Coordinates of C-alpha atoms in Angstrom, one line a residue:
M1 CA 13.3 -7.6 2.5
I2 CA 13.8 -10.8 1.1
L3 CA 10.8 -13.1 3.1
P4 CA 10.5 -16.4 4.3
W5 CA 10.0 -19.3 1.5
T6 CA 10.1 -16.6 -1.6
D7 CA 13.5 -14.9 -2.7
H8 CA 11.9 -11.6 -3.6
P9 CA 12.9 -9.1 -2.4
W10 CA 10.6 -6.8 -1.0
E11 CA 10.8 -5.2 2.2
Y12 CA 7.3 -4.4 4.4
S13 CA 4.1 -2.4 3.5
V14 CA 1.5 -2.6 3.6
I15 CA -2.2 0.1 5.0
T16 CA -5.1 0.0 6.5
A17 CA -8.9 0.8 5.7
P18 CA -11.3 0.6 8.4
T19 CA -12.5 -2.8 8.1
R20 CA -15.4 -4.5 10.1
R21 CA -12.5 -6.6 11.8
R22 CA -10.1 -3.7 12.4
R23 CA -7.6 -5.3 10.8
A24 CA -4.1 -4.8 9.4
L25 CA -4.4 -5.4 5.2
V26 CA -0.6 -6.7 4.8
L27 CA 1.2 -6.6 1.9
A28 CA 5.1 -6.6 1.5
L29 CA 7.3 -4.6 -0.6
A30 CA 9.3 -1.5 0.1
V31 CA 8.9 2.2 -0.2
L32 CA 5.3 2.5 0.8
G33 CA 2.9 4.8 -1.4
A34 CA 5.5 4.9 -4.4
T35 CA 4.1 8.4 -5.7
S36 CA 3.1 8.7 -9.8
L37 CA 2.2 12.3 -9.3
A38 CA 2.1 13.8 -13.9
A39 CA 0.5 13.3 -16.5
C40 CA 1.3 10.0 -18.9
T41 CA 3.0 11.9 -21.5
A42 CA 4.8 14.3 -18.6
G43 CA 8.6 15.0 -16.8
T44 CA 9.3 17.8 -14.3
G45 CA 10.3 21.2 -14.8
A46 CA 13.8 22.9 -12.9
D47 CA 11.7 24.2 -10.4
G48 CA 11.0 20.0 -9.5
K49 CA 6.5 21.0 -10.3
R50 CA 4.8 19.2 -12.7
P51 CA 4.6 21.0 -16.0
R52 CA 1.0 21.0 -17.3
S53 CA 1.0 18.9 -20.6
S54 CA 0.6 19.7 -23.9
A55 CA -0.7 16.0 -25.9
A56 CA -3.7 15.6 -23.6
P57 CA -7.0 18.7 -23.5
A58 CA -8.0 19.8 -20.4
D59 CA -10.9 17.1 -20.7
P60 CA -10.3 14.2 -22.0
A61 CA -14.5 12.9 -21.8
S62 CA -14.8 15.8 -24.5
R63 CA -11.9 13.8 -26.6
P64 CA -13.3 11.5 -29.2
D65 CA -11.3 8.7 -28.9
L66 CA -11.9 8.3 -25.0
R67 CA -16.1 9.2 -25.5
R68 CA -16.9 5.1 -25.6
F69 CA -15.0 5.4 -22.4
Y70 CA -16.3 7.6 -20.4
H71 CA -19.8 7.5 -21.6
Q72 CA -20.1 3.8 -20.2
K73 CA -22.6 2.8 -17.9
L74 CA -22.0 0.6 -15.1
D75 CA -24.5 -2.8 -15.4
W76 CA -24.9 -3.8 -11.6
R77 CA -26.1 -6.7 -10.0
P78 CA -26.3 -8.3 -6.6
C79 CA -23.5 -10.1 -5.1
G80 CA -24.0 -11.0 -2.1
D81 CA -24.6 -7.9 0.5
H82 CA -23.3 -5.0 -2.2
R83 CA -23.6 -5.0 -6.2
C84 CA -20.9 -5.8 -8.4
A85 CA -19.9 -4.4 -11.9
S86 CA -17.2 -3.7 -14.5
L87 CA -15.2 -0.6 -15.8
T88 CA -13.4 -0.9 -18.8
V89 CA -10.9 1.8 -18.8
P90 CA -7.9 1.6 -22.1
M91 CA -4.8 0.6 -21.3
D92 CA -2.9 3.2 -23.4
Y93 CA -4.3 6.7 -22.5
S94 CA -2.2 7.5 -25.7
R95 CA -3.6 5.4 -28.0
P96 CA -7.0 4.7 -26.3
G97 CA -8.4 3.5 -29.7
D98 CA -5.7 0.4 -30.1
G99 CA -8.5 -3.0 -28.7
R100 CA -6.2 -2.9 -25.7
T101 CA -8.0 -2.5 -22.7
F102 CA -8.5 -2.9 -18.3
V103 CA -11.5 -4.7 -17.6
L104 CA -11.6 -3.5 -14.0
P105 CA -14.1 -5.1 -10.8
V106 CA -16.1 -2.5 -9.0
A107 CA -18.4 -2.7 -5.6
K108 CA -21.2 -0.8 -4.5
A109 CA -22.4 -1.1 -1.0
V110 CA -25.9 1.1 -1.2
T111 CA -26.0 2.7 1.9
A112 CA -27.5 6.5 0.5
V113 CA -30.8 7.4 2.3
T114 CA -33.4 9.1 0.1
G115 CA -33.4 12.4 0.4
K116 CA -30.0 12.7 1.8
R117 CA -27.8 11.9 -0.6
V118 CA -24.9 13.2 -1.8
G119 CA -23.6 11.2 -4.1
S120 CA -20.3 8.3 -4.1
L121 CA -17.3 8.1 -2.2
V122 CA -15.0 6.3 -3.6
L123 CA -12.4 4.4 -1.2
N124 CA -9.3 3.1 -2.2
P125 CA -7.1 1.0 1.0
G126 CA -3.8 1.1 -0.8
G127 CA -0.8 -0.5 -1.3
P128 CA -0.4 0.0 -4.0
G129 CA -1.9 -3.9 -4.8
E130 CA -4.6 -4.3 -1.9
R131 CA -8.3 -4.9 -3.6
G132 CA -10.9 -2.4 -3.5
V133 CA -13.9 -4.3 -4.3
R134 CA -12.3 -6.4 -1.4
L135 CA -12.6 -3.2 1.3
I136 CA -16.8 -4.2 0.3
E137 CA -17.0 -7.1 0.8
D138 CA -15.3 -7.1 4.5
G139 CA -17.9 -5.0 5.2
V140 CA -15.9 -1.2 4.8
A141 CA -19.7 0.9 4.7
E142 CA -20.7 -0.6 8.0
D143 CA -17.5 1.0 10.5
L144 CA -18.3 4.4 8.3
G145 CA -20.3 6.6 10.7
R146 CA -24.8 7.0 9.7
G147 CA -24.2 10.6 8.6
V148 CA -21.4 9.7 6.2
R149 CA -23.7 6.0 5.3
E150 CA -27.0 7.7 4.7
R151 CA -25.5 10.4 2.0
F152 CA -23.1 8.4 0.3
D153 CA -23.4 4.5 -1.3
I154 CA -20.0 3.1 -0.7
V155 CA -17.7 2.7 -3.6
S156 CA -14.3 1.4 -4.7
F157 CA -12.6 -1.2 -7.1
D158 CA -9.5 -3.2 -8.2
P159 CA -7.3 -1.0 -9.5
R160 CA -5.8 -1.7 -12.7
G161 CA -3.1 -5.3 -12.8
V162 CA -4.4 -5.6 -9.4
G163 CA -6.3 -8.8 -8.1
A164 CA -9.2 -9.3 -10.5
S165 CA -8.3 -6.8 -13.0
K166 CA -8.7 -8.0 -16.8
P167 CA -5.5 -8.5 -17.9
A168 CA -3.8 -8.9 -14.4
L169 CA -0.3 -8.9 -13.1
T170 CA 1.8 -11.7 -11.7
C171 CA 5.6 -12.2 -12.0
T172 CA 5.6 -15.7 -12.2
P173 CA 5.9 -17.1 -16.0
A174 CA 3.2 -19.4 -16.8
D175 CA 6.2 -22.4 -17.4
S176 CA 7.4 -21.8 -13.6
T177 CA 6.5 -23.9 -11.0
E178 CA 5.9 -21.4 -8.3
S179 CA 3.2 -18.6 -8.3
N180 CA 3.9 -15.1 -6.5
G181 CA 3.7 -15.8 -2.3
S182 CA 4.6 -19.7 -3.0
T183 CA 5.6 -21.6 0.6
G184 CA 7.9 -23.7 -1.2
S185 CA 11.4 -23.8 0.3
K186 CA 14.1 -21.8 -0.8
E187 CA 17.0 -22.8 -2.4
S188 CA 19.5 -21.4 -4.7
A189 CA 19.8 -22.3 -8.5
D190 CA 21.5 -25.3 -8.5
G191 CA 19.1 -26.8 -5.9
E192 CA 21.9 -26.6 -3.3
E193 CA 20.6 -24.7 0.3
A194 CA 20.3 -20.7 -0.3
A195 CA 22.7 -18.7 2.3
V196 CA 21.8 -17.1 5.1
V197 CA 20.9 -13.6 4.1
P198 CA 22.7 -10.4 5.9
L199 CA 20.7 -7.3 6.7
H200 CA 23.8 -5.1 5.7
P201 CA 25.6 -7.4 2.6
R202 CA 29.1 -5.7 2.7
T203 CA 31.1 -8.6 0.7
A204 CA 31.3 -8.6 -3.6
S205 CA 29.9 -12.3 -2.9
E206 CA 26.9 -11.2 -0.3
R207 CA 25.8 -8.1 -2.8
A208 CA 25.9 -10.4 -5.7
D209 CA 24.0 -12.8 -4.5
A210 CA 21.3 -10.0 -3.2
L211 CA 21.5 -8.7 -6.7
A212 CA 21.2 -12.0 -9.0
S213 CA 17.9 -12.1 -6.5
A214 CA 16.1 -8.9 -7.3
R215 CA 17.5 -8.9 -11.1
A216 CA 15.8 -12.9 -11.1
T217 CA 12.6 -11.3 -9.5
A218 CA 12.6 -8.4 -11.6
A219 CA 12.9 -11.0 -14.9
G220 CA 10.2 -13.0 -13.7
C221 CA 7.5 -9.9 -14.2
R222 CA 9.6 -8.6 -17.6
A223 CA 8.3 -12.7 -19.1
A224 CA 4.8 -12.5 -17.1
S225 CA 4.3 -8.7 -17.6
G226 CA 5.9 -7.3 -20.0
P227 CA 3.5 -5.6 -22.3
L228 CA 1.3 -4.7 -18.6
L229 CA 4.2 -3.2 -16.4
P230 CA 4.9 0.7 -18.7
H231 CA 0.5 0.8 -18.5
V232 CA 0.1 0.0 -13.6
G233 CA 1.5 3.0 -13.4
T234 CA -0.8 5.9 -10.5
D235 CA -0.8 8.2 -13.2
D236 CA -2.9 6.4 -15.4
A237 CA -5.0 4.9 -12.6
A238 CA -5.7 8.0 -11.8
R239 CA -7.0 8.8 -15.2
D240 CA -8.9 5.6 -14.3
L241 CA -10.5 6.6 -11.3
D242 CA -11.5 9.9 -13.5
V243 CA -13.4 7.0 -16.0
L244 CA -15.2 5.5 -12.3
R245 CA -16.6 9.1 -12.0
A246 CA -18.5 9.4 -14.8
A247 CA -19.8 5.8 -15.2
L248 CA -20.5 6.5 -11.5
G249 CA -23.1 10.1 -12.7
E250 CA -21.2 12.3 -10.8
R251 CA -20.3 15.8 -11.8
R252 CA -17.6 15.5 -8.7
L253 CA -15.2 13.2 -7.3
T254 CA -15.8 12.2 -2.7
Y255 CA -12.7 10.6 -2.2
V256 CA -11.2 8.3 0.6
G257 CA -7.2 7.0 0.3
W258 CA -5.4 5.4 2.5
S259 CA -1.4 5.3 3.3
Y260 CA -0.7 4.3 -0.7
G261 CA -4.3 5.9 -1.6
T262 CA -3.1 9.0 -1.2
S263 CA -0.2 8.9 -4.1
L264 CA -3.3 8.4 -6.7
G265 CA -5.7 10.8 -4.9
T266 CA -2.7 13.5 -5.4
S267 CA -2.1 11.8 -8.9
Y268 CA -6.3 12.6 -9.3
A269 CA -6.0 16.1 -8.0
E270 CA -3.1 17.2 -10.3
Q271 CA -4.6 16.2 -13.4
F272 CA -8.6 16.8 -12.6
P273 CA -8.5 20.1 -9.8
R274 CA -11.6 21.0 -10.8
R275 CA -13.6 17.5 -10.7
V276 CA -12.9 16.8 -7.1
R277 CA -15.4 17.6 -4.7
A278 CA -13.7 16.8 -1.5
M279 CA -10.5 14.5 -0.7
V280 CA -9.5 13.0 2.3
L281 CA -5.7 11.3 2.1
D282 CA -5.1 9.3 5.2
G283 CA -1.3 8.3 5.7
A284 CA 0.2 10.7 3.4
V285 CA 2.9 9.7 0.0
D286 CA 5.3 13.2 0.1
P287 CA 5.7 13.0 -3.8
S288 CA 8.6 15.4 -4.0
L289 CA 10.6 12.8 -1.5
D290 CA 12.9 11.0 -4.2
W291 CA 13.6 7.0 -3.5
R292 CA 16.5 7.2 -1.0
Q293 CA 14.6 10.2 1.5
R294 CA 11.5 8.2 1.2
L295 CA 13.5 4.8 2.0
L296 CA 14.9 6.4 4.8
G297 CA 12.3 7.6 6.1
Q298 CA 10.2 4.7 6.7
A299 CA 13.4 2.8 8.0
T300 CA 13.0 5.3 11.1
G301 CA 9.5 4.8 11.2
F302 CA 9.7 1.5 12.0
R303 CA 12.8 1.6 14.4
K304 CA 11.0 4.1 16.1
A305 CA 7.7 2.9 16.3
V306 CA 10.0 -1.6 17.3
A307 CA 11.7 1.1 20.3
E308 CA 7.9 2.5 21.1
Y309 CA 6.4 -1.4 21.3
A310 CA 9.4 -2.0 24.3
E311 CA 8.4 0.6 26.2
T312 CA 5.4 0.2 26.2
C313 CA 4.1 -2.8 25.6
A314 CA 2.7 -3.3 29.3
D315 CA 0.2 -0.3 28.8
T316 CA -1.5 -2.1 25.5
V317 CA -1.4 -6.2 26.1
G318 CA 0.1 -6.1 29.4
D319 CA 0.7 -9.9 31.2
A320 CA 1.3 -11.2 26.8
C321 CA 5.1 -8.6 26.4
P322 CA 8.2 -10.5 26.1
G323 CA 9.6 -8.9 28.6
A324 CA 9.2 -7.6 31.9
T325 CA 10.8 -4.6 31.4
P326 CA 11.7 -2.5 28.2
E327 CA 15.2 -3.4 28.1
E328 CA 14.4 -7.3 28.3
I329 CA 11.7 -6.7 25.4
R330 CA 14.7 -5.1 23.3
A331 CA 17.8 -7.5 24.2
L332 CA 15.1 -10.5 23.8
I333 CA 14.9 -9.1 19.8
D334 CA 18.6 -7.9 20.2
R335 CA 18.9 -11.5 21.0
L336 CA 16.2 -13.3 18.1
L337 CA 18.3 -10.6 15.7
E338 CA 21.9 -11.9 15.8
R339 CA 20.5 -15.7 16.6
T340 CA 18.9 -15.4 13.3
G341 CA 21.5 -13.7 11.5
R342 CA 23.6 -16.9 11.7
E343 CA 20.9 -18.9 10.8
P344 CA 16.9 -19.5 10.2
L345 CA 14.6 -20.0 12.9
P346 CA 12.8 -23.6 12.2
V347 CA 9.1 -23.1 10.2
D348 CA 6.5 -25.3 10.2
D349 CA 6.4 -26.8 6.7
S350 CA 9.2 -25.0 5.3
A351 CA 12.5 -26.0 4.5
Y352 CA 14.3 -22.5 4.7
G353 CA 12.9 -21.0 8.1
L354 CA 12.2 -17.4 9.5
D355 CA 15.8 -15.8 9.2
A356 CA 17.0 -12.2 10.2
P357 CA 15.1 -9.8 7.7
A358 CA 11.8 -12.0 7.7
L359 CA 12.4 -11.2 11.4
I360 CA 12.9 -7.7 10.5
S361 CA 9.4 -7.6 8.1
A362 CA 7.6 -9.1 10.7
L363 CA 8.7 -6.9 13.8
S364 CA 8.1 -3.9 10.8
L365 CA 3.9 -4.9 9.4
S366 CA 3.8 -5.5 13.3
M367 CA 3.9 -1.7 14.1
Y368 CA 1.0 -0.7 12.1
T369 CA -1.9 -0.8 14.5
P370 CA -0.7 -2.0 18.0
E371 CA -4.2 -2.2 19.1
A372 CA -5.1 -5.1 17.0
Q373 CA -1.3 -6.3 16.3
W374 CA 0.7 -6.3 19.9
Q375 CA -0.9 -8.9 21.5
A376 CA -0.1 -11.1 18.8
L377 CA 3.7 -10.2 17.9
S378 CA 4.3 -10.4 21.4
E379 CA 3.0 -14.3 21.6
A380 CA 5.2 -15.0 18.9
L381 CA 8.5 -13.3 19.6
V382 CA 8.4 -15.3 23.1
A383 CA 7.9 -18.6 20.6
A384 CA 10.7 -17.7 19.1
D385 CA 12.9 -17.4 22.0
G386 CA 12.2 -20.7 22.4
G387 CA 13.2 -21.5 19.0
D388 CA 10.5 -22.1 17.2
G389 CA 9.7 -19.3 14.0
T390 CA 6.4 -20.2 12.8
R391 CA 4.3 -17.6 14.0
L392 CA 6.7 -14.7 13.7
A393 CA 7.1 -16.3 9.9
A394 CA 3.0 -15.8 9.3
L395 CA 3.5 -12.3 10.7
A396 CA 6.1 -11.6 8.4
A397 CA 3.6 -12.8 5.1
G398 CA 0.6 -11.1 6.7
E399 CA -1.2 -14.5 7.2
E400 CA -1.9 -14.3 11.4
E401 CA -3.8 -11.5 12.9
T402 CA -5.3 -10.7 16.2
P403 CA -8.9 -13.0 16.6
D404 CA -11.9 -11.3 15.7
P405 CA -14.3 -11.6 19.1
D406 CA -17.2 -11.6 16.8
A407 CA -16.4 -14.4 14.4
E408 CA -15.1 -16.6 17.9
A409 CA -19.1 -15.5 19.0
S410 CA -20.6 -16.4 15.7
G411 CA -18.3 -19.4 15.4
E412 CA -17.1 -17.9 12.4
P413 CA -13.3 -19.2 10.7
A414 CA -10.5 -17.3 11.7
E415 CA -9.9 -14.5 9.6
T416 CA -6.2 -16.4 8.3
D417 CA -4.8 -20.0 8.6
P418 CA -1.5 -19.6 7.8
S419 CA -1.3 -23.3 7.1
E420 CA -3.6 -22.9 4.0
G421 CA -0.6 -21.5 1.6
P422 CA -1.0 -19.1 -1.5
A423 CA -4.5 -18.3 -2.8
E424 CA -5.1 -20.5 -5.1
S425 CA -4.1 -19.1 -9.7
G426 CA -7.3 -17.8 -11.7
T427 CA -7.8 -19.2 -15.2
D428 CA -5.8 -16.6 -17.0
G429 CA -2.9 -18.2 -15.0
V430 CA -2.4 -14.9 -12.3
P431 CA -3.0 -15.5 -8.6
E432 CA -5.9 -14.8 -6.8
D433 CA -3.8 -12.1 -5.0
N434 CA -1.4 -10.6 -7.2
A435 CA -1.0 -8.1 -4.6
E436 CA 3.0 -8.6 -4.4
A437 CA 3.6 -8.0 -8.0
A438 CA 1.3 -5.2 -8.3
L439 CA 3.6 -3.8 -5.9
I440 CA 6.8 -4.0 -7.7
A441 CA 4.8 -2.9 -10.9
V442 CA 3.5 0.3 -9.7
N443 CA 6.2 1.2 -7.5
C444 CA 9.7 0.5 -10.0
R445 CA 7.3 2.2 -12.4
D446 CA 6.3 5.4 -10.2
V447 CA 9.5 6.0 -8.6
P448 CA 12.7 6.1 -10.5
H449 CA 15.3 4.5 -9.5
P450 CA 19.6 4.0 -10.2
R451 CA 20.3 1.7 -12.4
D452 CA 23.7 1.0 -11.5
A453 CA 23.9 -1.5 -8.5
R454 CA 26.2 1.2 -6.9
A455 CA 23.6 3.5 -6.1
Y456 CA 22.4 1.0 -3.7
W457 CA 25.8 0.6 -2.1
D458 CA 26.7 3.5 -1.2
A459 CA 23.3 4.1 0.1
L460 CA 23.6 1.3 2.9
A461 CA 25.4 2.9 5.2
P462 CA 24.4 6.1 5.8
A463 CA 20.7 3.8 6.2
E464 CA 22.6 1.9 8.8
K465 CA 23.2 5.2 10.7
A466 CA 20.0 6.8 10.5
A467 CA 17.9 3.3 10.9
G468 CA 20.2 0.6 11.5
A469 CA 18.6 -3.3 10.4
Y470 CA 15.4 -1.5 8.6
G471 CA 17.8 0.9 6.1
T472 CA 20.2 -1.8 5.4
T473 CA 17.0 -3.9 4.6
G474 CA 15.2 -1.1 2.9
V475 CA 17.5 -1.1 0.9
T476 CA 18.6 -4.3 -0.8
S477 CA 14.7 -4.0 -1.1
E478 CA 14.5 -1.1 -3.7
L479 CA 17.1 -3.0 -5.7
V480 CA 14.5 -5.0 -8.3
C481 CA 13.3 -1.2 -9.1
A482 CA 16.6 -1.4 -10.8
D483 CA 15.9 -3.7 -13.6
L484 CA 12.3 -2.4 -14.6
P485 CA 10.4 0.1 -17.1
A486 CA 10.3 3.3 -15.1
G487 CA 8.0 6.4 -16.2
P488 CA 8.7 10.1 -16.7
Q489 CA 8.2 10.7 -13.3
R490 CA 10.3 12.7 -10.6
P491 CA 10.2 13.8 -6.9
H492 CA 8.1 17.0 -7.3
R493 CA 5.4 19.8 -5.4
V494 CA 2.5 19.6 -5.9
T495 CA 0.3 21.2 -8.9
A496 CA -3.4 21.4 -8.7
E497 CA -4.3 24.6 -9.4
G498 CA -8.4 25.3 -9.1
V499 CA -8.8 22.5 -6.0
P500 CA -11.0 22.8 -3.7
P501 CA -9.4 22.4 0.1
V502 CA -7.9 18.5 0.3
L503 CA -8.0 16.6 4.2
V504 CA -4.4 15.2 5.0
V505 CA -5.1 13.3 7.6
G506 CA -1.0 12.7 9.4
T507 CA -0.4 10.2 12.4
A508 CA 2.8 11.6 14.5
G509 CA 3.8 7.5 15.6
D510 CA 2.6 6.5 11.9
P511 CA 6.1 4.1 11.0
A512 CA 5.0 3.9 7.2
T513 CA 4.0 7.3 6.3
P514 CA 5.8 9.3 8.9
Y515 CA 4.1 12.4 9.8
A516 CA 7.0 14.9 8.2
E517 CA 4.9 13.8 4.9
A518 CA 1.7 14.8 5.7
V519 CA 2.2 18.3 6.9
S520 CA 4.4 18.4 3.7
L521 CA 1.6 17.7 1.7
A522 CA -0.8 19.8 3.4
R523 CA 1.6 22.6 2.5
Q524 CA 2.0 21.5 -1.2
F525 CA -1.7 21.4 -1.7
P526 CA -3.5 25.3 -2.4
G527 CA -5.6 25.7 0.8
G528 CA -4.6 21.8 2.5
M529 CA -5.5 21.7 5.6
L530 CA -3.8 18.9 8.1
L531 CA -5.5 16.9 10.9
S532 CA -3.3 15.2 13.1
L533 CA -3.9 12.1 15.4
D534 CA -0.8 12.2 17.8
A535 CA -1.2 8.0 18.5
P536 CA 1.2 5.6 16.9
G537 CA 0.6 3.0 14.2
H538 CA -0.5 4.0 10.5
T539 CA -3.3 6.6 9.1
G540 CA -5.9 7.4 12.4
Y541 CA -9.5 7.4 9.8
G542 CA -11.1 4.5 11.5
R543 CA -8.5 3.9 14.3
S544 CA -10.0 7.8 15.9
A545 CA -13.2 8.4 17.1
C546 CA -12.4 12.1 17.4
V547 CA -11.3 11.6 13.8
D548 CA -13.5 10.2 12.4
R549 CA -16.4 13.3 13.6
K550 CA -13.9 15.4 11.4
V551 CA -13.1 13.9 8.2
E552 CA -16.9 13.2 7.9
A553 CA -18.3 16.4 8.9
Y554 CA -15.8 17.6 5.7
L555 CA -16.9 14.3 4.3
I556 CA -20.5 15.6 4.7
S557 CA -21.2 19.4 4.2
L558 CA -17.7 20.6 3.7
T559 CA -16.6 21.4 7.1
K560 CA -13.0 22.3 7.1
V561 CA -10.7 21.3 10.0
L562 CA -8.8 24.2 11.5
P563 CA -5.2 24.9 11.6
G564 CA -3.4 23.0 14.7
T565 CA -6.5 20.1 15.2
T566 CA -5.1 17.3 16.8
C567 CA -6.5 14.4 18.2
T568 CA -6.0 11.9 20.8
A569 CA -6.5 8.0 20.3

């Protein structure tokens, strides 16, 4: 998906976590939560299962060359209402003594009550590319149930290459004038205004343009972060998670992962099954799917979610809907797709405007939390129908959210001001928010992609048949991975012998991680449990009181969820 103001071919991929403001933490890239579940030296067997690695001992902590990492103590210091520390992990687990490391920021909300404390609860908000430290800063602990807070200190971290990790990923070379998330005008290489980006590149010229854009993005990633790219896969991030477990002084891990965080959790369970105490995987990613299956599942999910928006808008936002009937709403969306396909809509402070792929992105990103996002989407669609694409462009970039009533009452500023522009760069030249680069690097590392562009062109027609424009833009967004390093992983079923029962949460109307993937992942875990939420939107924990109660009973007391258990919104 080509977002407005950039030439980056990424689509929609976001996560939600139960923050105080119930906001959708939106990022943009295709194929949410690309999975990396193999050990760093392992591929997959002929049966699609991950073979055991003979290169690493059963207990990495016993390896002399890893001892200094596993035996480190976190030096906690006050930072605001929580505590902060740094965790050092090897950049290359096959050569941990070569001196190259990642230093990862860790944050903790101390909430456990003396005499009731069970341990630390580690959270991952997803992405890949979302900052765990920001989750703690945003007050996630305040949204968790009292029972969980009394028994656990709430912990999260920025994964390797993400956010304030040192070093961190970027796809903008040091000598470039652009930045990740740039809001400059969109021009071609020769300085001329770029052509309208088609939803379905059909001609040789359109496909050449799409491929050139993807290759330019990949080249930027290689130039700016080449040495890091082989070391940011989810398999290595899961090993970091085990080092964090040890540094926290925990014998076994208690973990909640949303969206891509389910991939991280699954990888951990496969590599360290007997170190899991309790694990909640909400908004599941199925590791047995290949890139096309994953793409089509998500694209179809978004198409269905937008159709559901047209049908049920009035029930959610009332008079703010952009049409009096579902037919009127569908007609407006079709009208805007046709209009932006001919010429971008004007956008304030943008020389390029809002094109059709960006419209698709705005629609898709608004499907994650209907209760929080549909009103803003409805108002943006009305404005766009009147000729102003500014609000839809902000939604496409994840820069506009429903106002926080608490903030309004207290006089606090709104969450995000679309006019603020990109985050400032740090001292190392990496933007403070490098989520886009991290999404590209991790997804392409984790999921095998074809190198030949013909495979993507061949996927366009089936994608259009299955999911319309949501499918075709998804295919073109994958092109960047053809020119970036891939890991040894292959689609496979989970192998996690000895892991205790894992709780998988699946939302029936989840557009980003379709419910079928939650069903499949729960079945792949030995003793896996499925908790279903009959509702639209992405993920369930933090959005449903019923889900919250059952998840937290499991986290606290390891209470099992019975087969067929379903909650309603």
